[in-house]
mmCIF file with all atom_site columns, C-alpha atoms in Angstrom:
data_model
loop_
_atom_site.group_PDB
_atom_site.id
_atom_site.type_symbol
_atom_site.label_atom_id
_atom_site.label_alt_id
_atom_site.label_comp_id
_atom_site.label_asym_id
_atom_site.label_entity_id
_atom_site.label_seq_id
_atom_site.pdbx_PDB_ins_code
_atom_site.Cartn_x
_atom_site.Cartn_y
_atom_site.Cartn_z
_atom_site.occupancy
_atom_site.B_iso_or_equiv
_atom_site.pdbx_formal_charge
_atom_site.auth_seq_id
_atom_site.auth_comp_id
_atom_site.auth_asym_id
_atom_site.auth_atom_id
_atom_site.pdbx_PDB_model_num
ATOM 1   C CA . UNK M 1 1   ? -28.429 -66.917 4.987   1.00 51.00 ? 1   UNK M CA 1
ATOM 2   C CA . UNK M 1 2   ? -30.750 -66.681 7.974   1.00 58.00 ? 2   UNK M CA 1
ATOM 3   C CA . UNK M 1 3   ? -34.465 -67.351 7.415   1.00 59.00 ? 3   UNK M CA 1
ATOM 4   C CA . UNK M 1 4   ? -36.891 -64.402 7.614   1.00 62.00 ? 4   UNK M CA 1
ATOM 5   C CA . UNK M 1 5   ? -37.891 -63.642 11.184  1.00 71.00 ? 5   UNK M CA 1
ATOM 6   C CA . UNK M 1 6   ? -34.927 -65.463 12.706  1.00 88.00 ? 6   UNK M CA 1
ATOM 7   C CA . UNK M 1 7   ? -32.104 -63.594 14.486  1.00 93.00 ? 7   UNK M CA 1
ATOM 8   C CA . UNK M 1 8   ? -28.977 -62.809 12.516  1.00 95.00 ? 8   UNK M CA 1
ATOM 9   C CA . UNK M 1 9   ? -26.224 -65.066 13.853  1.00 97.00 ? 9   UNK M CA 1
ATOM 10  C CA . UNK M 1 10  ? -22.909 -63.294 14.396  1.00 97.00 ? 10  UNK M CA 1
ATOM 11  C CA . UNK M 1 11  ? -19.361 -64.488 15.082  1.00 97.00 ? 11  UNK M CA 1
ATOM 12  C CA . UNK M 1 12  ? -16.947 -61.967 16.620  1.00 97.00 ? 12  UNK M CA 1
ATOM 13  C CA . UNK M 1 13  ? -13.254 -62.269 15.742  1.00 96.00 ? 13  UNK M CA 1
ATOM 14  C CA . UNK M 1 14  ? -10.802 -59.922 17.467  1.00 93.00 ? 14  UNK M CA 1
ATOM 15  C CA . UNK M 1 15  ? -7.655  -60.604 19.480  1.00 89.00 ? 15  UNK M CA 1
ATOM 16  C CA . UNK M 1 16  ? -8.619  -58.045 22.140  1.00 90.00 ? 16  UNK M CA 1
ATOM 17  C CA . UNK M 1 17  ? -11.059 -59.518 24.704  1.00 92.00 ? 17  UNK M CA 1
ATOM 18  C CA . UNK M 1 18  ? -12.296 -56.061 25.728  1.00 92.00 ? 18  UNK M CA 1
ATOM 19  C CA . UNK M 1 19  ? -13.286 -55.291 22.149  1.00 91.00 ? 19  UNK M CA 1
ATOM 20  C CA . UNK M 1 20  ? -15.206 -58.559 21.875  1.00 93.00 ? 20  UNK M CA 1
ATOM 21  C CA . UNK M 1 21  ? -16.865 -57.963 25.220  1.00 93.00 ? 21  UNK M CA 1
ATOM 22  C CA . UNK M 1 22  ? -18.028 -54.493 24.168  1.00 92.00 ? 22  UNK M CA 1
ATOM 23  C CA . UNK M 1 23  ? -19.316 -55.740 20.826  1.00 92.00 ? 23  UNK M CA 1
ATOM 24  C CA . UNK M 1 24  ? -21.146 -58.654 22.402  1.00 94.00 ? 24  UNK M CA 1
ATOM 25  C CA . UNK M 1 25  ? -22.841 -56.390 24.935  1.00 93.00 ? 25  UNK M CA 1
ATOM 26  C CA . UNK M 1 26  ? -23.956 -53.912 22.280  1.00 92.00 ? 26  UNK M CA 1
ATOM 27  C CA . UNK M 1 27  ? -25.101 -56.439 19.700  1.00 94.00 ? 27  UNK M CA 1
ATOM 28  C CA . UNK M 1 28  ? -26.842 -58.695 22.214  1.00 91.00 ? 28  UNK M CA 1
ATOM 29  C CA . UNK M 1 29  ? -29.079 -55.788 23.184  1.00 93.00 ? 29  UNK M CA 1
ATOM 30  C CA . UNK M 1 30  ? -30.603 -55.826 19.686  1.00 94.00 ? 30  UNK M CA 1
ATOM 31  C CA . UNK M 1 31  ? -33.402 -58.425 19.389  1.00 93.00 ? 31  UNK M CA 1
ATOM 32  C CA . UNK M 1 32  ? -32.727 -59.208 15.718  1.00 93.00 ? 32  UNK M CA 1
ATOM 33  C CA . UNK M 1 33  ? -29.091 -60.103 16.429  1.00 96.00 ? 33  UNK M CA 1
ATOM 34  C CA . UNK M 1 34  ? -27.547 -63.073 18.237  1.00 96.00 ? 34  UNK M CA 1
ATOM 35  C CA . UNK M 1 35  ? -23.831 -63.473 18.971  1.00 96.00 ? 35  UNK M CA 1
ATOM 36  C CA . UNK M 1 36  ? -23.194 -67.206 18.573  1.00 96.00 ? 36  UNK M CA 1
ATOM 37  C CA . UNK M 1 37  ? -19.429 -67.253 19.056  1.00 95.00 ? 37  UNK M CA 1
ATOM 38  C CA . UNK M 1 38  ? -16.191 -65.406 19.705  1.00 95.00 ? 38  UNK M CA 1
ATOM 39  C CA . UNK M 1 39  ? -12.609 -65.992 18.627  1.00 94.00 ? 39  UNK M CA 1
ATOM 40  C CA . UNK M 1 40  ? -9.301  -64.330 19.414  1.00 92.00 ? 40  UNK M CA 1
ATOM 41  C CA . UNK M 1 41  ? -7.310  -65.899 16.600  1.00 92.00 ? 41  UNK M CA 1
ATOM 42  C CA . UNK M 1 42  ? -7.701  -67.460 13.157  1.00 91.00 ? 42  UNK M CA 1
ATOM 43  C CA . UNK M 1 43  ? -7.626  -71.067 14.340  1.00 92.00 ? 43  UNK M CA 1
ATOM 44  C CA . UNK M 1 44  ? -10.407 -70.506 16.866  1.00 94.00 ? 44  UNK M CA 1
ATOM 45  C CA . UNK M 1 45  ? -12.408 -68.525 14.299  1.00 95.00 ? 45  UNK M CA 1
ATOM 46  C CA . UNK M 1 46  ? -12.387 -71.482 11.912  1.00 95.00 ? 46  UNK M CA 1
ATOM 47  C CA . UNK M 1 47  ? -13.335 -73.841 14.739  1.00 95.00 ? 47  UNK M CA 1
ATOM 48  C CA . UNK M 1 48  ? -16.258 -71.614 15.750  1.00 95.00 ? 48  UNK M CA 1
ATOM 49  C CA . UNK M 1 49  ? -17.325 -71.413 12.120  1.00 95.00 ? 49  UNK M CA 1
ATOM 50  C CA . UNK M 1 50  ? -17.805 -75.187 12.141  1.00 94.00 ? 50  UNK M CA 1
ATOM 51  C CA . UNK M 1 51  ? -19.344 -75.435 15.626  1.00 94.00 ? 51  UNK M CA 1
ATOM 52  C CA . UNK M 1 52  ? -21.841 -72.552 15.382  1.00 93.00 ? 52  UNK M CA 1
ATOM 53  C CA . UNK M 1 53  ? -22.198 -71.467 11.738  1.00 95.00 ? 53  UNK M CA 1
ATOM 54  C CA . UNK M 1 54  ? -22.929 -67.720 11.689  1.00 97.00 ? 54  UNK M CA 1
ATOM 55  C CA . UNK M 1 55  ? -24.612 -65.557 9.082   1.00 97.00 ? 55  UNK M CA 1
ATOM 56  C CA . UNK M 1 56  ? -22.150 -62.701 9.593   1.00 97.00 ? 56  UNK M CA 1
ATOM 57  C CA . UNK M 1 57  ? -18.567 -62.546 10.826  1.00 97.00 ? 57  UNK M CA 1
ATOM 58  C CA . UNK M 1 58  ? -17.472 -59.252 12.350  1.00 96.00 ? 58  UNK M CA 1
ATOM 59  C CA . UNK M 1 59  ? -13.691 -59.417 12.431  1.00 93.00 ? 59  UNK M CA 1
ATOM 60  C CA . UNK M 1 60  ? -10.529 -57.382 12.819  1.00 91.00 ? 60  UNK M CA 1
ATOM 61  C CA . UNK M 1 61  ? -7.968  -56.956 10.042  1.00 86.00 ? 61  UNK M CA 1
ATOM 62  C CA . UNK M 1 62  ? -4.939  -57.709 12.211  1.00 80.00 ? 62  UNK M CA 1
ATOM 63  C CA . UNK M 1 63  ? -4.745  -60.902 14.279  1.00 81.00 ? 63  UNK M CA 1
ATOM 64  C CA . UNK M 1 64  ? -1.880  -62.151 16.427  1.00 75.00 ? 64  UNK M CA 1
ATOM 65  C CA . UNK M 1 65  ? -1.575  -65.440 14.553  1.00 71.00 ? 65  UNK M CA 1
ATOM 66  C CA . UNK M 1 66  ? -2.013  -64.104 11.047  1.00 71.00 ? 66  UNK M CA 1
ATOM 67  C CA . UNK M 1 67  ? -3.557  -61.661 8.637   1.00 76.00 ? 67  UNK M CA 1
ATOM 68  C CA . UNK M 1 68  ? -7.302  -61.213 8.992   1.00 83.00 ? 68  UNK M CA 1
ATOM 69  C CA . UNK M 1 69  ? -7.634  -60.753 5.239   1.00 84.00 ? 69  UNK M CA 1
ATOM 70  C CA . UNK M 1 70  ? -6.220  -64.232 4.652   1.00 87.00 ? 70  UNK M CA 1
ATOM 71  C CA . UNK M 1 71  ? -8.748  -65.523 7.174   1.00 92.00 ? 71  UNK M CA 1
ATOM 72  C CA . UNK M 1 72  ? -11.567 -64.062 5.083   1.00 92.00 ? 72  UNK M CA 1
ATOM 73  C CA . UNK M 1 73  ? -10.599 -66.306 2.183   1.00 91.00 ? 73  UNK M CA 1
ATOM 74  C CA . UNK M 1 74  ? -10.256 -69.346 4.432   1.00 93.00 ? 74  UNK M CA 1
ATOM 75  C CA . UNK M 1 75  ? -13.708 -68.822 5.947   1.00 95.00 ? 75  UNK M CA 1
ATOM 76  C CA . UNK M 1 76  ? -15.404 -68.235 2.612   1.00 94.00 ? 76  UNK M CA 1
ATOM 77  C CA . UNK M 1 77  ? -13.816 -71.413 1.259   1.00 94.00 ? 77  UNK M CA 1
ATOM 78  C CA . UNK M 1 78  ? -15.626 -73.290 4.044   1.00 95.00 ? 78  UNK M CA 1
ATOM 79  C CA . UNK M 1 79  ? -18.877 -71.305 3.971   1.00 94.00 ? 79  UNK M CA 1
ATOM 80  C CA . UNK M 1 80  ? -19.364 -69.447 0.662   1.00 93.00 ? 80  UNK M CA 1
ATOM 81  C CA . UNK M 1 81  ? -22.636 -67.794 1.729   1.00 93.00 ? 81  UNK M CA 1
ATOM 82  C CA . UNK M 1 82  ? -20.989 -66.151 4.742   1.00 95.00 ? 82  UNK M CA 1
ATOM 83  C CA . UNK M 1 83  ? -21.058 -62.365 5.022   1.00 95.00 ? 83  UNK M CA 1
ATOM 84  C CA . UNK M 1 84  ? -17.744 -61.035 6.372   1.00 95.00 ? 84  UNK M CA 1
ATOM 85  C CA . UNK M 1 85  ? -17.626 -57.506 7.748   1.00 94.00 ? 85  UNK M CA 1
ATOM 86  C CA . UNK M 1 86  ? -14.209 -56.095 8.609   1.00 93.00 ? 86  UNK M CA 1
ATOM 87  C CA . UNK M 1 87  ? -14.038 -54.115 11.867  1.00 91.00 ? 87  UNK M CA 1
ATOM 88  C CA . UNK M 1 88  ? -10.731 -52.296 12.061  1.00 88.00 ? 88  UNK M CA 1
ATOM 89  C CA . UNK M 1 89  ? -8.802  -49.317 13.356  1.00 85.00 ? 89  UNK M CA 1
ATOM 90  C CA . UNK M 1 90  ? -6.968  -49.120 9.999   1.00 80.00 ? 90  UNK M CA 1
ATOM 91  C CA . UNK M 1 91  ? -8.427  -46.921 7.254   1.00 79.00 ? 91  UNK M CA 1
ATOM 92  C CA . UNK M 1 92  ? -5.577  -47.501 4.797   1.00 78.00 ? 92  UNK M CA 1
ATOM 93  C CA . UNK M 1 93  ? -7.064  -47.886 1.269   1.00 79.00 ? 93  UNK M CA 1
ATOM 94  C CA . UNK M 1 94  ? -4.731  -50.836 0.667   1.00 77.00 ? 94  UNK M CA 1
ATOM 95  C CA . UNK M 1 95  ? -6.342  -52.781 3.500   1.00 80.00 ? 95  UNK M CA 1
ATOM 96  C CA . UNK M 1 96  ? -9.827  -51.931 2.290   1.00 83.00 ? 96  UNK M CA 1
ATOM 97  C CA . UNK M 1 97  ? -9.116  -52.967 -1.293  1.00 81.00 ? 97  UNK M CA 1
ATOM 98  C CA . UNK M 1 98  ? -7.443  -56.210 -0.229  1.00 82.00 ? 98  UNK M CA 1
ATOM 99  C CA . UNK M 1 99  ? -10.287 -57.074 2.151   1.00 86.00 ? 99  UNK M CA 1
ATOM 100 C CA . UNK M 1 100 ? -12.951 -56.513 -0.504  1.00 85.00 ? 100 UNK M CA 1
ATOM 101 C CA . UNK M 1 101 ? -10.949 -58.436 -3.074  1.00 84.00 ? 101 UNK M CA 1
ATOM 102 C CA . UNK M 1 102 ? -10.675 -61.325 -0.608  1.00 86.00 ? 102 UNK M CA 1
ATOM 103 C CA . UNK M 1 103 ? -14.463 -61.420 -0.349  1.00 89.00 ? 103 UNK M CA 1
ATOM 104 C CA . UNK M 1 104 ? -15.366 -59.169 2.584   1.00 91.00 ? 104 UNK M CA 1
ATOM 105 C CA . UNK M 1 105 ? -18.717 -57.417 2.129   1.00 90.00 ? 105 UNK M CA 1
ATOM 106 C CA . UNK M 1 106 ? -17.920 -54.355 4.217   1.00 90.00 ? 106 UNK M CA 1
ATOM 107 C CA . UNK M 1 107 ? -15.325 -52.380 6.155   1.00 91.00 ? 107 UNK M CA 1
ATOM 108 C CA . UNK M 1 108 ? -16.184 -50.481 9.333   1.00 91.00 ? 108 UNK M CA 1
ATOM 109 C CA . UNK M 1 109 ? -13.838 -48.484 11.534  1.00 90.00 ? 109 UNK M CA 1
ATOM 110 C CA . UNK M 1 110 ? -13.722 -49.230 15.257  1.00 88.00 ? 110 UNK M CA 1
ATOM 111 C CA . UNK M 1 111 ? -14.153 -45.556 16.072  1.00 87.00 ? 111 UNK M CA 1
ATOM 112 C CA . UNK M 1 112 ? -17.567 -45.405 14.382  1.00 85.00 ? 112 UNK M CA 1
ATOM 113 C CA . UNK M 1 113 ? -20.831 -45.237 16.381  1.00 88.00 ? 113 UNK M CA 1
ATOM 114 C CA . UNK M 1 114 ? -22.641 -48.464 17.216  1.00 88.00 ? 114 UNK M CA 1
ATOM 115 C CA . UNK M 1 115 ? -25.502 -47.435 14.931  1.00 90.00 ? 115 UNK M CA 1
ATOM 116 C CA . UNK M 1 116 ? -23.122 -47.578 11.976  1.00 90.00 ? 116 UNK M CA 1
ATOM 117 C CA . UNK M 1 117 ? -22.065 -51.120 12.857  1.00 92.00 ? 117 UNK M CA 1
ATOM 118 C CA . UNK M 1 118 ? -25.729 -52.146 12.988  1.00 93.00 ? 118 UNK M CA 1
ATOM 119 C CA . UNK M 1 119 ? -26.366 -50.484 9.616   1.00 91.00 ? 119 UNK M CA 1
ATOM 120 C CA . UNK M 1 120 ? -23.381 -52.348 8.162   1.00 92.00 ? 120 UNK M CA 1
ATOM 121 C CA . UNK M 1 121 ? -24.678 -55.695 9.428   1.00 94.00 ? 121 UNK M CA 1
ATOM 122 C CA . UNK M 1 122 ? -28.122 -55.038 7.939   1.00 92.00 ? 122 UNK M CA 1
ATOM 123 C CA . UNK M 1 123 ? -26.576 -53.992 4.632   1.00 90.00 ? 123 UNK M CA 1
ATOM 124 C CA . UNK M 1 124 ? -24.447 -57.101 4.157   1.00 90.00 ? 124 UNK M CA 1
ATOM 125 C CA . UNK M 1 125 ? -27.237 -59.439 5.297   1.00 92.00 ? 125 UNK M CA 1
ATOM 126 C CA . UNK M 1 126 ? -29.464 -57.849 2.647   1.00 89.00 ? 126 UNK M CA 1
ATOM 127 C CA . UNK M 1 127 ? -26.844 -58.745 0.052   1.00 87.00 ? 127 UNK M CA 1
ATOM 128 C CA . UNK M 1 128 ? -25.205 -55.346 -0.233  1.00 87.00 ? 128 UNK M CA 1
ATOM 129 C CA . UNK M 1 129 ? -21.895 -53.866 0.842   1.00 86.00 ? 129 UNK M CA 1
ATOM 130 C CA . UNK M 1 130 ? -20.983 -51.216 3.395   1.00 87.00 ? 130 UNK M CA 1
ATOM 131 C CA . UNK M 1 131 ? -18.031 -48.893 3.898   1.00 85.00 ? 131 UNK M CA 1
ATOM 132 C CA . UNK M 1 132 ? -17.695 -46.441 6.769   1.00 84.00 ? 132 UNK M CA 1
ATOM 133 C CA . UNK M 1 133 ? -18.047 -42.898 5.383   1.00 81.00 ? 133 UNK M CA 1
ATOM 134 C CA . UNK M 1 134 ? -14.502 -42.086 6.511   1.00 78.00 ? 134 UNK M CA 1
ATOM 135 C CA . UNK M 1 135 ? -13.208 -45.135 4.631   1.00 78.00 ? 135 UNK M CA 1
ATOM 136 C CA . UNK M 1 136 ? -15.090 -44.159 1.478   1.00 74.00 ? 136 UNK M CA 1
ATOM 137 C CA . UNK M 1 137 ? -13.745 -40.616 1.593   1.00 71.00 ? 137 UNK M CA 1
ATOM 138 C CA . UNK M 1 138 ? -10.164 -41.770 1.871   1.00 69.00 ? 138 UNK M CA 1
ATOM 139 C CA . UNK M 1 139 ? -10.555 -44.534 -0.687  1.00 64.00 ? 139 UNK M CA 1
ATOM 140 C CA . UNK M 1 140 ? -11.938 -42.269 -3.387  1.00 59.00 ? 140 UNK M CA 1
ATOM 141 C CA . UNK M 1 141 ? -10.430 -38.901 -2.433  1.00 56.00 ? 141 UNK M CA 1
ATOM 142 C CA . UNK M 1 142 ? -8.605  -36.931 -5.089  1.00 41.00 ? 142 UNK M CA 1
ATOM 143 C CA . UNK M 1 143 ? -8.376  -39.607 -7.766  1.00 42.00 ? 143 UNK M CA 1
ATOM 144 C CA . UNK M 1 144 ? -9.582  -43.006 -8.802  1.00 46.00 ? 144 UNK M CA 1
ATOM 145 C CA . UNK M 1 145 ? -8.497  -45.756 -6.396  1.00 46.00 ? 145 UNK M CA 1
ATOM 146 C CA . UNK M 1 146 ? -5.320  -47.637 -7.215  1.00 52.00 ? 146 UNK M CA 1
ATOM 147 C CA . UNK M 1 147 ? -6.036  -50.753 -9.285  1.00 60.00 ? 147 UNK M CA 1
ATOM 148 C CA . UNK M 1 148 ? -6.455  -53.776 -7.044  1.00 72.00 ? 148 UNK M CA 1
ATOM 149 C CA . UNK M 1 149 ? -3.910  -56.564 -7.072  1.00 78.00 ? 149 UNK M CA 1
ATOM 150 C CA . UNK M 1 150 ? -4.972  -60.181 -7.270  1.00 81.00 ? 150 UNK M CA 1
ATOM 151 C CA . UNK M 1 151 ? -4.433  -62.322 -4.147  1.00 82.00 ? 151 UNK M CA 1
ATOM 152 C CA . UNK M 1 152 ? -1.408  -63.944 -5.819  1.00 86.00 ? 152 UNK M CA 1
ATOM 153 C CA . UNK M 1 153 ? 0.072   -60.554 -6.753  1.00 86.00 ? 153 UNK M CA 1
ATOM 154 C CA . UNK M 1 154 ? -0.431  -59.332 -3.176  1.00 85.00 ? 154 UNK M CA 1
ATOM 155 C CA . UNK M 1 155 ? 1.399   -62.422 -1.873  1.00 87.00 ? 155 UNK M CA 1
ATOM 156 C CA . UNK M 1 156 ? 4.296   -61.831 -4.238  1.00 90.00 ? 156 UNK M CA 1
ATOM 157 C CA . UNK M 1 157 ? 4.461   -58.141 -3.353  1.00 87.00 ? 157 UNK M CA 1
ATOM 158 C CA . UNK M 1 158 ? 4.616   -59.015 0.349   1.00 85.00 ? 158 UNK M CA 1
ATOM 159 C CA . UNK M 1 159 ? 7.377   -61.556 -0.332  1.00 87.00 ? 159 UNK M CA 1
ATOM 160 C CA . UNK M 1 160 ? 9.371   -58.938 -2.239  1.00 87.00 ? 160 UNK M CA 1
ATOM 161 C CA . UNK M 1 161 ? 8.977   -56.634 0.735   1.00 82.00 ? 161 UNK M CA 1
ATOM 162 C CA . UNK M 1 162 ? 10.512  -59.336 2.939   1.00 81.00 ? 162 UNK M CA 1
ATOM 163 C CA . UNK M 1 163 ? 13.549  -59.404 0.652   1.00 83.00 ? 163 UNK M CA 1
ATOM 164 C CA . UNK M 1 164 ? 12.805  -62.663 -1.149  1.00 85.00 ? 164 UNK M CA 1
ATOM 165 C CA . UNK M 1 165 ? 14.072  -63.202 -4.696  1.00 88.00 ? 165 UNK M CA 1
ATOM 166 C CA . UNK M 1 166 ? 11.928  -64.405 -7.598  1.00 90.00 ? 166 UNK M CA 1
ATOM 167 C CA . UNK M 1 167 ? 13.528  -67.847 -7.258  1.00 91.00 ? 167 UNK M CA 1
ATOM 168 C CA . UNK M 1 168 ? 12.719  -68.042 -3.540  1.00 91.00 ? 168 UNK M CA 1
ATOM 169 C CA . UNK M 1 169 ? 9.151   -66.881 -4.174  1.00 93.00 ? 169 UNK M CA 1
ATOM 170 C CA . UNK M 1 170 ? 8.739   -69.433 -6.950  1.00 93.00 ? 170 UNK M CA 1
ATOM 171 C CA . UNK M 1 171 ? 9.900   -72.258 -4.687  1.00 93.00 ? 171 UNK M CA 1
ATOM 172 C CA . UNK M 1 172 ? 7.687   -71.189 -1.786  1.00 91.00 ? 172 UNK M CA 1
ATOM 173 C CA . UNK M 1 173 ? 4.579   -70.797 -3.954  1.00 92.00 ? 173 UNK M CA 1
ATOM 174 C CA . UNK M 1 174 ? 5.273   -73.797 -6.217  1.00 93.00 ? 174 UNK M CA 1
ATOM 175 C CA . UNK M 1 175 ? 5.457   -71.608 -9.305  1.00 92.00 ? 175 UNK M CA 1
ATOM 176 C CA . UNK M 1 176 ? 7.995   -71.225 -12.079 1.00 94.00 ? 176 UNK M CA 1
ATOM 177 C CA . UNK M 1 177 ? 10.395  -68.298 -11.935 1.00 93.00 ? 177 UNK M CA 1
ATOM 178 C CA . UNK M 1 178 ? 8.942   -67.163 -15.250 1.00 93.00 ? 178 UNK M CA 1
ATOM 179 C CA . UNK M 1 179 ? 5.451   -67.024 -13.718 1.00 94.00 ? 179 UNK M CA 1
ATOM 180 C CA . UNK M 1 180 ? 6.708   -64.989 -10.775 1.00 93.00 ? 180 UNK M CA 1
ATOM 181 C CA . UNK M 1 181 ? 8.409   -62.567 -13.152 1.00 92.00 ? 181 UNK M CA 1
ATOM 182 C CA . UNK M 1 182 ? 5.167   -62.230 -15.109 1.00 92.00 ? 182 UNK M CA 1
ATOM 183 C CA . UNK M 1 183 ? 3.349   -61.378 -11.880 1.00 91.00 ? 183 UNK M CA 1
ATOM 184 C CA . UNK M 1 184 ? 6.015   -58.790 -11.072 1.00 91.00 ? 184 UNK M CA 1
ATOM 185 C CA . UNK M 1 185 ? 5.469   -57.147 -14.448 1.00 89.00 ? 185 UNK M CA 1
ATOM 186 C CA . UNK M 1 186 ? 1.716   -57.116 -13.854 1.00 88.00 ? 186 UNK M CA 1
ATOM 187 C CA . UNK M 1 187 ? 2.184   -55.531 -10.411 1.00 87.00 ? 187 UNK M CA 1
ATOM 188 C CA . UNK M 1 188 ? 4.397   -52.797 -11.871 1.00 85.00 ? 188 UNK M CA 1
ATOM 189 C CA . UNK M 1 189 ? 1.883   -52.086 -14.598 1.00 81.00 ? 189 UNK M CA 1
ATOM 190 C CA . UNK M 1 190 ? -1.053  -51.828 -12.180 1.00 79.00 ? 190 UNK M CA 1
ATOM 191 C CA . UNK M 1 191 ? 0.848   -49.625 -9.734  1.00 76.00 ? 191 UNK M CA 1
ATOM 192 C CA . UNK M 1 192 ? 2.367   -47.423 -12.424 1.00 73.00 ? 192 UNK M CA 1
ATOM 193 C CA . UNK M 1 193 ? 5.898   -48.394 -11.406 1.00 79.00 ? 193 UNK M CA 1
ATOM 194 C CA . UNK M 1 194 ? 8.730   -48.311 -13.930 1.00 76.00 ? 194 UNK M CA 1
ATOM 195 C CA . UNK M 1 195 ? 11.863  -50.033 -12.606 1.00 79.00 ? 195 UNK M CA 1
ATOM 196 C CA . UNK M 1 196 ? 12.726  -52.933 -10.320 1.00 81.00 ? 196 UNK M CA 1
ATOM 197 C CA . UNK M 1 197 ? 14.254  -50.653 -7.684  1.00 79.00 ? 197 UNK M CA 1
ATOM 198 C CA . UNK M 1 198 ? 11.037  -48.665 -7.431  1.00 80.00 ? 198 UNK M CA 1
ATOM 199 C CA . UNK M 1 199 ? 9.046   -51.895 -7.158  1.00 83.00 ? 199 UNK M CA 1
ATOM 200 C CA . UNK M 1 200 ? 11.220  -53.158 -4.295  1.00 83.00 ? 200 UNK M CA 1
ATOM 201 C CA . UNK M 1 201 ? 10.966  -49.794 -2.534  1.00 78.00 ? 201 UNK M CA 1
ATOM 202 C CA . UNK M 1 202 ? 7.188   -49.892 -2.787  1.00 78.00 ? 202 UNK M CA 1
ATOM 203 C CA . UNK M 1 203 ? 7.111   -53.527 -1.644  1.00 80.00 ? 203 UNK M CA 1
ATOM 204 C CA . UNK M 1 204 ? 9.188   -52.745 1.458   1.00 75.00 ? 204 UNK M CA 1
ATOM 205 C CA . UNK M 1 205 ? 6.940   -49.818 2.381   1.00 69.00 ? 205 UNK M CA 1
ATOM 206 C CA . UNK M 1 206 ? 3.876   -51.933 1.734   1.00 64.00 ? 206 UNK M CA 1
ATOM 207 C CA . UNK M 1 207 ? 5.198   -54.710 3.989   1.00 55.00 ? 207 UNK M CA 1
ATOM 208 C CA . UNK M 1 208 ? 5.759   -52.217 6.827   1.00 48.00 ? 208 UNK M CA 1
ATOM 209 C CA . UNK M 1 209 ? 2.142   -51.098 6.596   1.00 45.00 ? 209 UNK M CA 1
ATOM 210 C CA . UNK M 1 210 ? 0.627   -54.570 6.481   1.00 43.00 ? 210 UNK M CA 1
ATOM 211 C CA . UNK M 1 211 ? -1.554  -55.440 9.501   1.00 44.00 ? 211 UNK M CA 1
#
């Protein structure tokens, strides 16, 4: 991470130029922060990560060329000490759980005040985590959060939602059909789902919600 007394280096990743422009203007006005790069897609984000290594990445969940949550894993594979802070309009608990499971240190809604974004950056740089209050309320409201799926289980669930069979999933992921079936059983157990039809129904709905 950044040395004491040095500015926190930030990479902005969002496919809307106006959002990046607003973030850059606000963050650049804070002496302890320095925006060292911007990216509008996953490929450019990875390139910027190599060119100007940041301390913190502030990035959207949904990107035009892919899923921002997948990008989190790709960036952390290249720079394990990186702090990734999701900046999204989506407050769906599924997104939050998947982002944290992928390695993100925080999740902030785009509608939140700038002061909250600054607090989130400080929190993750200090080694902690940060969730917008609205995200926390929805995530924990009423009952314990739904058990989180592993990255592999999430991939299989998404594939089921696209109508792929266990055999097709096995071929695409270089797994045995038996392994895929085992993952399906694990998904059902975690989600409290009984039959295959209910699993497929959930998978289709889940796919529709995915960023």
